[in-house]
Amino acid sequence: MGGPPLSGLGDRSVSPVVGVVLLVAIVVLLVAAAGTFVFGLADQQTPAPTAKLSLEPIADSEQYALVHHSGDRIDGTRVTVRGVDDPDTLAGEELVAGTEVPLLPRRETIRLVWQDGSDDPSSYILAEFDLDPGAVVEGLGDGTVFTGSTAGVRAVEGDGGSVTTIPNTDTVEAIGAIGPDVSGDGTEDIPYVDGSETVGVVDAEGEVTELASSSDIGGSIETSKTRLATGRWDGQPRSVFFVDQNHDELYRVAPGSNPQIVATPPNGAQAVTGIGDIDGDGSDELVFADASQHLRYLESDGSITKIDDAGSGSNNGIGAGSLADLDGDGTPAVVLVDGSNEILINRKASGGGTERLTGVSATKAPLTTADVDGDGATEIVYVGTTNGKLRFVDDPLGTPSVEVLSDENGNDVDGSDETGAT
């Protein structure tokens, strides 16, 4: 679906690894061959950059450094890194000679996938690194999504993958998308709020780090019909973002610190969608749903802008959505569920339009984006209204098709109409 898998390029793939440093530091030449694309033929395609890179171990660390030695400048916003803890780790980076970016490997094969900026974008494997199995830090796959259940938060490792319940999450009421390490233990974290109104993060092994409780904000933390987010914003440490029960204030909290009020929006705040440069001005915005479930974004100067045509639906959950660069132009769209159970791909903040996936019936709950079918492209994952199963939209900007997400035994996977899919 959506094109052949990245591993199936055959004779059209990039040059093989040409050297090994310390058994794992592999130097490759990025090839600018117009024939190495993965997805659809475009009439005119931007050639991929050519550069000499290596992946080198960092002393006394589980991380590796992606080093740019020479060659073309690489716009990191156009590069997805497959097989590491954060596929978007290069977003916002400009790779030139001398640049080093730390990566945490999750797979034995690390691929750099570059997407051109044409109207019909094509993707190219720029580089591929094979690591010793002992160098891999165990974690979840790139296509893993999460949903709630009475037993706890469940990790669904893509279509046809395993489904496991994360330990110590049976009291979780709302979650956000998994993201880079917040707790400081070197593993990816999922933000959550539980029934006792405690905000924290948990990793795939069930290691919990509590960060704040209602007593820390002098009120109550929202636990229902909400969404949390993690990330760095406005020069602050990596934090968890959440809202209060009165929907008056938007907070952030980092390990070892007290919760801080980020904003007191005039229209309130009910859920946090995420962090990204959705208006294309070169700096990240904090996107959230107001008290009427309409999406807005906060700039670092404190200004708040309403996103046109971005009213999310609410029932047992809230369709506050996710941020994703689905067309490869470097600017993420806002993907949400509206009050009619339809999925919207909204680019209004950057001057674009809105795609309405009318053939889809999604529960009014959070949705997410991930490469769940392993084809190298991003799908939209949501909870369906018919029977509450997790579903995904393949090729959402091309010829959309809806599939049911199945586990390793071929069984359809249940989703939560409260936490949705993150």
Tab-separated table of C-alpha atoms in Angstrom, residues 29-393:
chain	number	residue	atom	x	y	z
A	29	LEU	CA	27.996	8.621	-0.050
A	30	LEU	CA	24.524	10.022	-0.526
A	31	VAL	CA	23.620	9.569	-4.145
A	32	ALA	CA	21.734	12.120	-6.154
A	33	ALA	CA	20.303	9.625	-8.584
A	34	ALA	CA	16.841	10.485	-9.825
A	35	GLY	CA	16.118	6.777	-10.160
A	36	THR	CA	16.296	5.951	-6.455
A	37	PHE	CA	12.820	7.115	-5.551
A	38	VAL	CA	10.396	4.965	-3.621
A	39	PHE	CA	7.012	6.509	-4.308
A	40	GLY	CA	5.265	7.480	-7.554
A	41	LEU	CA	6.899	8.943	-10.620
A	42	ALA	CA	6.766	12.713	-10.797
A	43	ASP	CA	7.177	14.677	-14.001
A	44	GLN	CA	9.894	16.805	-12.422
A	45	GLN	CA	11.755	15.781	-9.320
A	46	THR	CA	14.262	17.668	-7.239
A	47	PRO	CA	17.538	15.718	-7.143
A	48	ALA	CA	18.554	14.437	-3.742
A	49	PRO	CA	21.544	16.121	-2.093
A	50	THR	CA	24.962	14.494	-2.312
A	51	ALA	CA	27.116	14.381	0.807
A	52	LYS	CA	29.542	12.205	2.733
A	53	LEU	CA	28.147	11.065	6.093
A	54	SER	CA	29.176	8.719	8.855
A	55	LEU	CA	27.436	7.251	11.874
A	56	GLU	CA	29.878	7.112	14.780
A	57	PRO	CA	29.501	5.900	18.381
A	58	ILE	CA	29.527	8.509	21.128
A	59	ALA	CA	31.834	7.575	24.004
A	60	ASP	CA	30.117	6.416	27.209
A	61	SER	CA	26.701	6.692	25.574
A	62	GLU	CA	24.141	4.533	23.797
A	63	GLN	CA	23.796	7.255	21.180
A	64	TYR	CA	25.542	7.646	17.837
A	65	ALA	CA	26.530	10.820	16.042
A	66	LEU	CA	25.398	11.386	12.480
A	67	VAL	CA	28.327	13.355	11.059
A	68	HIS	CA	28.260	15.435	7.857
A	69	HIS	CA	31.815	15.443	6.462
A	70	SER	CA	31.463	17.149	3.092
A	71	GLY	CA	29.105	17.773	0.206
A	72	ASP	CA	25.721	19.412	-0.207
A	73	ARG	CA	23.742	21.120	2.512
A	74	ILE	CA	20.884	18.892	3.700
A	75	ASP	CA	17.601	20.350	4.925
A	76	GLY	CA	16.833	18.141	7.922
A	77	THR	CA	13.152	19.033	7.776
A	78	ARG	CA	12.920	16.927	4.609
A	79	VAL	CA	14.615	13.911	6.184
A	80	THR	CA	12.979	11.139	8.194
A	81	VAL	CA	15.366	8.871	10.101
A	82	ARG	CA	14.015	5.328	10.244
A	83	GLY	CA	15.178	3.014	13.004
A	84	VAL	CA	15.864	5.598	15.733
A	85	ASP	CA	13.881	6.772	18.742
A	86	ASP	CA	12.739	9.997	17.076
A	87	PRO	CA	12.224	9.749	13.290
A	88	ASP	CA	11.917	13.553	13.090
A	89	THR	CA	15.114	14.211	15.012
A	90	LEU	CA	16.612	16.179	12.096
A	91	ALA	CA	13.619	18.520	11.773
A	92	GLY	CA	14.814	22.101	11.962
A	93	GLU	CA	18.451	21.084	11.464
A	94	GLU	CA	20.628	22.249	8.581
A	95	LEU	CA	23.303	19.651	7.949
A	96	VAL	CA	26.537	21.096	6.556
A	97	ALA	CA	30.156	19.972	6.781
A	98	GLY	CA	31.055	19.589	10.442
A	99	THR	CA	27.489	19.110	11.700
A	100	GLU	CA	26.962	16.322	14.240
A	101	VAL	CA	23.516	15.183	15.383
A	102	PRO	CA	23.045	12.534	18.110
A	103	LEU	CA	20.760	9.584	17.336
A	104	LEU	CA	19.517	6.725	19.503
A	105	PRO	CA	19.243	3.533	17.414
A	106	ARG	CA	16.220	1.269	17.774
A	107	ARG	CA	16.929	-1.028	14.827
A	108	GLU	CA	20.014	-2.678	13.344
A	109	THR	CA	19.418	-0.760	10.111
A	110	ILE	CA	19.202	3.035	10.143
A	111	ARG	CA	17.870	4.745	7.010
A	112	LEU	CA	17.777	8.405	6.071
A	113	VAL	CA	14.747	9.022	3.852
A	114	TRP	CA	14.618	12.351	2.012
A	115	GLN	CA	11.447	13.764	0.456
A	116	ASP	CA	11.584	16.304	-2.340
A	117	GLY	CA	9.404	19.390	-2.345
A	118	SER	CA	7.501	18.836	-5.572
A	119	ASP	CA	3.718	18.899	-5.878
A	120	ASP	CA	3.862	15.117	-6.278
A	121	PRO	CA	6.572	14.382	-3.696
A	122	SER	CA	8.866	11.391	-4.065
A	123	SER	CA	10.983	9.835	-1.335
A	124	TYR	CA	14.589	8.683	-1.654
A	125	ILE	CA	16.792	6.607	0.601
A	126	LEU	CA	19.775	8.895	1.045
A	127	ALA	CA	21.812	6.624	3.280
A	128	GLU	CA	21.627	3.308	5.057
A	129	PHE	CA	23.709	2.214	8.047
A	130	ASP	CA	23.942	-1.338	9.399
A	131	LEU	CA	24.805	-1.561	13.092
A	132	ASP	CA	26.001	-4.416	15.243
A	133	PRO	CA	22.973	-5.932	17.054
A	134	GLY	CA	24.582	-5.096	20.390
A	135	ALA	CA	24.442	-1.401	19.529
A	136	VAL	CA	20.658	-1.350	19.327
A	137	VAL	CA	18.735	0.066	22.281
A	138	GLU	CA	15.558	-1.955	22.587
A	139	GLY	CA	12.467	0.070	21.923
A	140	LEU	CA	9.289	0.196	19.909
A	141	GLY	CA	9.152	0.282	16.132
A	142	ASP	CA	8.676	3.427	14.052
A	143	GLY	CA	5.078	2.484	13.264
A	144	THR	CA	3.965	1.934	16.857
A	145	VAL	CA	0.785	3.681	17.995
A	146	PHE	CA	-0.938	3.719	21.371
A	147	THR	CA	-4.481	3.465	22.645
A	148	GLY	CA	-6.150	3.019	26.014
A	149	SER	CA	-7.933	0.022	27.522
A	150	THR	CA	-9.277	-0.981	30.929
A	151	ALA	CA	-6.028	-2.878	31.526
A	152	GLY	CA	-3.811	0.059	30.617
A	153	VAL	CA	-2.145	1.756	27.673
A	154	ARG	CA	-1.594	-0.620	24.776
A	155	ALA	CA	1.291	-0.387	22.316
A	156	VAL	CA	0.375	-1.548	18.810
A	157	GLU	CA	3.535	-2.147	16.781
A	158	GLY	CA	2.096	-1.367	13.374
A	159	ASP	CA	-0.199	-3.354	11.127
A	160	GLY	CA	0.433	-7.048	11.733
A	161	GLY	CA	2.610	-6.326	14.761
A	162	SER	CA	2.411	-7.301	18.391
A	163	VAL	CA	0.028	-5.649	20.847
A	164	THR	CA	1.234	-5.296	24.425
A	165	THR	CA	-0.102	-3.554	27.510
A	166	ILE	CA	2.419	-1.230	29.140
A	167	PRO	CA	2.841	-2.063	32.845
A	168	ASN	CA	1.732	0.408	35.514
A	169	THR	CA	-0.745	2.216	33.248
A	170	ASP	CA	-4.062	0.752	34.407
A	171	THR	CA	-5.173	4.065	35.966
A	172	VAL	CA	-4.273	6.242	32.971
A	173	GLU	CA	-7.147	8.425	31.746
A	174	ALA	CA	-5.573	10.429	28.894
A	175	ILE	CA	-2.310	10.283	26.963
A	176	GLY	CA	-0.311	11.989	24.252
A	177	ALA	CA	1.972	10.837	21.458
A	178	ILE	CA	5.205	9.069	22.349
A	179	GLY	CA	8.185	11.372	22.062
A	180	PRO	CA	11.875	11.727	22.835
A	181	ASP	CA	13.077	11.178	26.389
A	182	VAL	CA	11.605	13.525	29.008
A	183	SER	CA	12.527	11.648	32.190
A	184	GLY	CA	16.256	11.525	31.441
A	185	ASP	CA	16.664	7.738	31.320
A	186	GLY	CA	17.441	7.624	27.592
A	187	THR	CA	14.164	6.027	26.474
A	188	GLU	CA	11.128	7.384	24.671
A	189	ASP	CA	8.298	8.596	26.875
A	190	ILE	CA	4.500	8.728	26.665
A	191	PRO	CA	2.857	11.616	28.547
A	192	TYR	CA	-0.193	10.735	30.616
A	193	VAL	CA	-2.604	11.905	33.281
A	194	ASP	CA	-4.178	9.325	35.576
A	195	GLY	CA	-7.328	9.100	37.656
A	196	SER	CA	-5.644	10.701	40.654
A	197	GLU	CA	-4.934	13.814	38.541
A	198	THR	CA	-1.208	13.114	38.320
A	199	VAL	CA	0.740	14.059	35.187
A	200	GLY	CA	3.786	12.013	34.274
A	201	VAL	CA	5.565	10.032	31.597
A	202	VAL	CA	5.939	6.297	31.130
A	203	ASP	CA	8.205	4.329	28.815
A	204	ALA	CA	7.487	1.096	26.979
A	205	GLU	CA	8.808	-0.973	29.895
A	206	GLY	CA	6.416	0.647	32.355
A	207	GLU	CA	8.971	2.895	34.072
A	208	VAL	CA	6.909	5.782	35.449
A	209	THR	CA	8.110	9.290	36.266
A	210	GLU	CA	5.531	11.438	38.032
A	211	LEU	CA	5.891	15.146	37.301
A	212	ALA	CA	2.931	17.043	38.774
A	213	SER	CA	-0.336	16.659	40.653
A	214	SER	CA	-3.356	18.881	41.075
A	215	SER	CA	-1.970	20.229	44.349
A	216	ASP	CA	0.956	21.671	42.390
A	217	ILE	CA	-1.296	23.965	40.348
A	218	GLY	CA	-3.725	24.998	43.060
A	219	GLY	CA	-6.634	23.450	41.211
A	220	SER	CA	-7.459	20.273	39.307
A	221	ILE	CA	-5.713	18.780	36.295
A	222	GLU	CA	-8.022	17.747	33.448
A	223	THR	CA	-8.262	13.964	33.072
A	224	SER	CA	-11.011	13.483	30.462
A	225	LYS	CA	-11.689	14.654	26.915
A	226	THR	CA	-8.151	15.959	26.689
A	227	ARG	CA	-4.760	15.250	25.143
A	228	LEU	CA	-1.212	15.859	26.328
A	229	ALA	CA	1.963	16.624	24.404
A	230	THR	CA	5.714	16.610	24.981
A	231	GLY	CA	8.533	18.622	23.498
A	232	ARG	CA	10.727	21.690	23.709
A	233	TRP	CA	9.105	25.039	23.057
A	234	ASP	CA	10.130	28.666	23.429
A	235	GLY	CA	13.624	27.784	24.641
A	236	GLN	CA	12.390	25.807	27.643
A	237	PRO	CA	13.467	22.289	28.700
A	238	ARG	CA	11.689	19.284	27.245
A	239	SER	CA	8.357	19.203	29.068
A	240	VAL	CA	4.890	17.709	29.252
A	241	PHE	CA	2.093	20.117	28.292
A	242	PHE	CA	-1.374	19.782	29.853
A	243	VAL	CA	-4.452	21.795	30.898
A	244	ASP	CA	-6.456	22.354	34.060
A	245	GLN	CA	-9.967	21.055	34.675
A	246	ASN	CA	-11.552	24.498	34.366
A	247	HIS	CA	-9.940	24.850	30.935
A	248	ASP	CA	-8.519	28.207	31.977
A	249	GLU	CA	-4.801	27.631	31.680
A	250	LEU	CA	-2.221	25.735	29.679
A	251	TYR	CA	0.712	24.335	31.681
A	252	ARG	CA	4.063	22.700	31.131
A	253	VAL	CA	6.155	20.703	33.585
A	254	ALA	CA	9.689	19.345	33.324
A	255	PRO	CA	11.438	16.885	35.652
A	256	GLY	CA	12.723	18.507	38.813
A	257	SER	CA	10.622	21.643	38.457
A	258	ASN	CA	7.176	22.907	39.358
A	259	PRO	CA	4.449	23.310	36.731
A	260	GLN	CA	4.578	26.623	34.898
A	261	ILE	CA	1.661	28.469	33.308
A	262	VAL	CA	2.391	28.746	29.592
A	263	ALA	CA	-0.709	30.761	28.725
A	264	THR	CA	-4.149	31.769	29.949
A	265	PRO	CA	-5.995	31.854	26.614
A	266	PRO	CA	-9.105	34.078	26.469
A	267	ASN	CA	-11.026	31.181	24.908
A	268	GLY	CA	-9.628	28.604	27.306
A	269	ALA	CA	-7.673	25.413	26.671
A	270	GLN	CA	-8.959	21.824	26.723
A	271	ALA	CA	-6.284	19.742	24.994
A	272	VAL	CA	-2.763	20.063	23.580
A	273	THR	CA	-2.221	18.912	20.004
A	274	GLY	CA	1.520	19.383	19.647
A	275	ILE	CA	4.479	21.579	18.766
A	276	GLY	CA	5.500	22.496	15.225
A	277	ASP	CA	5.981	25.319	12.751
A	278	ILE	CA	2.491	25.128	11.274
A	279	ASP	CA	2.489	28.674	9.845
A	280	GLY	CA	5.874	28.385	8.139
A	281	ASP	CA	7.429	31.397	9.870
A	282	GLY	CA	10.559	29.530	10.951
A	283	SER	CA	9.633	29.103	14.618
A	284	ASP	CA	7.509	26.487	16.344
A	285	GLU	CA	3.986	27.121	17.563
A	286	LEU	CA	2.156	25.358	20.390
A	287	VAL	CA	-1.132	24.031	18.989
A	288	PHE	CA	-4.055	23.419	21.332
A	289	ALA	CA	-7.835	23.047	21.426
A	290	ASP	CA	-9.695	25.828	23.216
A	291	ALA	CA	-12.611	25.336	25.615
A	292	SER	CA	-14.954	25.084	22.603
A	293	GLN	CA	-12.708	22.419	21.028
A	294	HIS	CA	-11.521	24.769	18.270
A	295	LEU	CA	-7.831	24.565	17.421
A	296	ARG	CA	-5.611	27.585	17.928
A	297	TYR	CA	-1.876	28.147	18.138
A	298	LEU	CA	0.316	30.054	20.548
A	299	GLU	CA	3.403	31.979	19.432
A	300	SER	CA	6.398	32.562	21.676
A	301	ASP	CA	5.431	36.249	21.946
A	302	GLY	CA	2.169	35.218	23.630
A	303	SER	CA	-0.105	35.896	20.670
A	304	ILE	CA	-2.830	33.347	19.917
A	305	THR	CA	-4.321	32.689	16.483
A	306	LYS	CA	-7.480	30.774	15.649
A	307	ILE	CA	-7.057	28.211	12.855
A	308	ASP	CA	-9.852	28.514	10.312
A	309	ASP	CA	-11.922	25.390	9.641
A	310	ALA	CA	-10.398	23.565	12.626
A	311	GLY	CA	-13.261	22.798	14.988
A	312	SER	CA	-12.681	19.392	16.548
A	313	GLY	CA	-15.457	17.079	17.674
A	314	SER	CA	-15.957	15.925	21.243
A	315	ASN	CA	-17.834	13.021	22.786
A	316	ASN	CA	-16.088	10.618	25.162
A	317	GLY	CA	-12.826	12.002	23.842
A	318	ILE	CA	-11.749	15.014	21.807
A	319	GLY	CA	-10.657	14.973	18.171
A	320	ALA	CA	-7.874	17.487	18.830
A	321	GLY	CA	-5.622	15.729	16.392
A	322	SER	CA	-1.970	15.602	15.514
A	323	LEU	CA	0.655	17.524	13.527
A	324	ALA	CA	2.166	15.890	10.452
A	325	ASP	CA	4.001	16.964	7.299
A	326	LEU	CA	2.084	14.706	4.930
A	327	ASP	CA	3.025	16.465	1.683
A	328	GLY	CA	6.743	16.878	2.343
A	329	ASP	CA	6.811	20.666	2.053
A	330	GLY	CA	8.495	21.066	5.433
A	331	THR	CA	5.437	22.583	7.124
A	332	PRO	CA	3.214	20.289	9.202
A	333	ALA	CA	-0.531	20.228	8.716
A	334	VAL	CA	-3.016	19.846	11.544
A	335	VAL	CA	-4.904	16.545	11.275
A	336	LEU	CA	-8.097	16.372	13.341
A	337	VAL	CA	-11.549	14.826	13.710
A	338	ASP	CA	-14.406	17.313	13.321
A	339	GLY	CA	-17.918	17.321	14.765
A	340	SER	CA	-19.208	15.240	11.837
A	341	ASN	CA	-16.722	12.410	12.495
A	342	GLU	CA	-14.735	13.361	9.411
A	343	ILE	CA	-10.960	13.675	9.310
A	344	LEU	CA	-9.574	17.050	8.224
A	345	ILE	CA	-6.054	17.737	6.970
A	346	ASN	CA	-5.808	21.451	7.670
A	347	ARG	CA	-3.069	23.713	6.253
A	348	LYS	CA	-4.887	26.995	6.868
A	349	ALA	CA	-2.210	28.328	9.250
A	350	SER	CA	0.363	28.351	6.432
A	351	GLY	CA	-2.018	29.762	3.825
A	352	GLY	CA	-3.136	26.437	2.374
A	353	GLY	CA	-6.476	24.696	2.261
A	354	THR	CA	-8.206	21.811	3.983
A	355	GLU	CA	-8.571	18.236	2.746
A	356	ARG	CA	-11.715	16.548	4.046
A	357	LEU	CA	-11.626	12.741	4.053
A	358	THR	CA	-15.359	12.270	3.615
A	359	GLY	CA	-15.235	8.493	3.233
A	360	VAL	CA	-13.920	8.084	6.759
A	361	SER	CA	-15.990	7.844	9.944
A	362	ALA	CA	-13.760	8.497	12.945
A	363	THR	CA	-14.592	8.571	16.630
A	364	LYS	CA	-14.334	12.050	18.157
A	365	ALA	CA	-11.098	11.223	19.919
A	366	PRO	CA	-7.393	11.914	19.338
A	367	LEU	CA	-5.845	10.488	16.190
A	368	THR	CA	-2.232	10.161	15.139
A	369	THR	CA	0.043	9.650	12.145
A	370	ALA	CA	2.630	6.911	11.670
A	371	ASP	CA	4.007	4.530	9.062
A	372	VAL	CA	2.009	1.568	10.341
A	373	ASP	CA	2.234	-0.554	7.188
A	374	GLY	CA	5.989	-0.179	6.663
A	375	ASP	CA	5.784	1.342	3.178
A	376	GLY	CA	7.850	4.414	4.063
A	377	ALA	CA	4.871	6.769	3.882
A	378	THR	CA	2.786	8.201	6.704
A	379	GLU	CA	-0.721	6.952	7.416
A	380	ILE	CA	-3.451	8.521	9.567
A	381	VAL	CA	-4.497	6.231	12.431
A	382	TYR	CA	-7.824	6.662	14.208
A	383	VAL	CA	-10.583	4.839	16.085
A	384	GLY	CA	-13.502	3.924	13.816
A	385	THR	CA	-17.095	4.617	14.774
A	386	THR	CA	-18.586	1.325	13.556
A	387	ASN	CA	-17.033	-1.117	16.008
A	388	GLY	CA	-14.341	0.855	17.807
A	389	LYS	CA	-11.468	-0.774	15.932
A	390	LEU	CA	-8.236	1.001	15.079
A	391	ARG	CA	-8.148	1.930	11.412
A	392	PHE	CA	-5.719	3.767	9.177
A	393	VAL	CA	-5.958	5.856	6.028
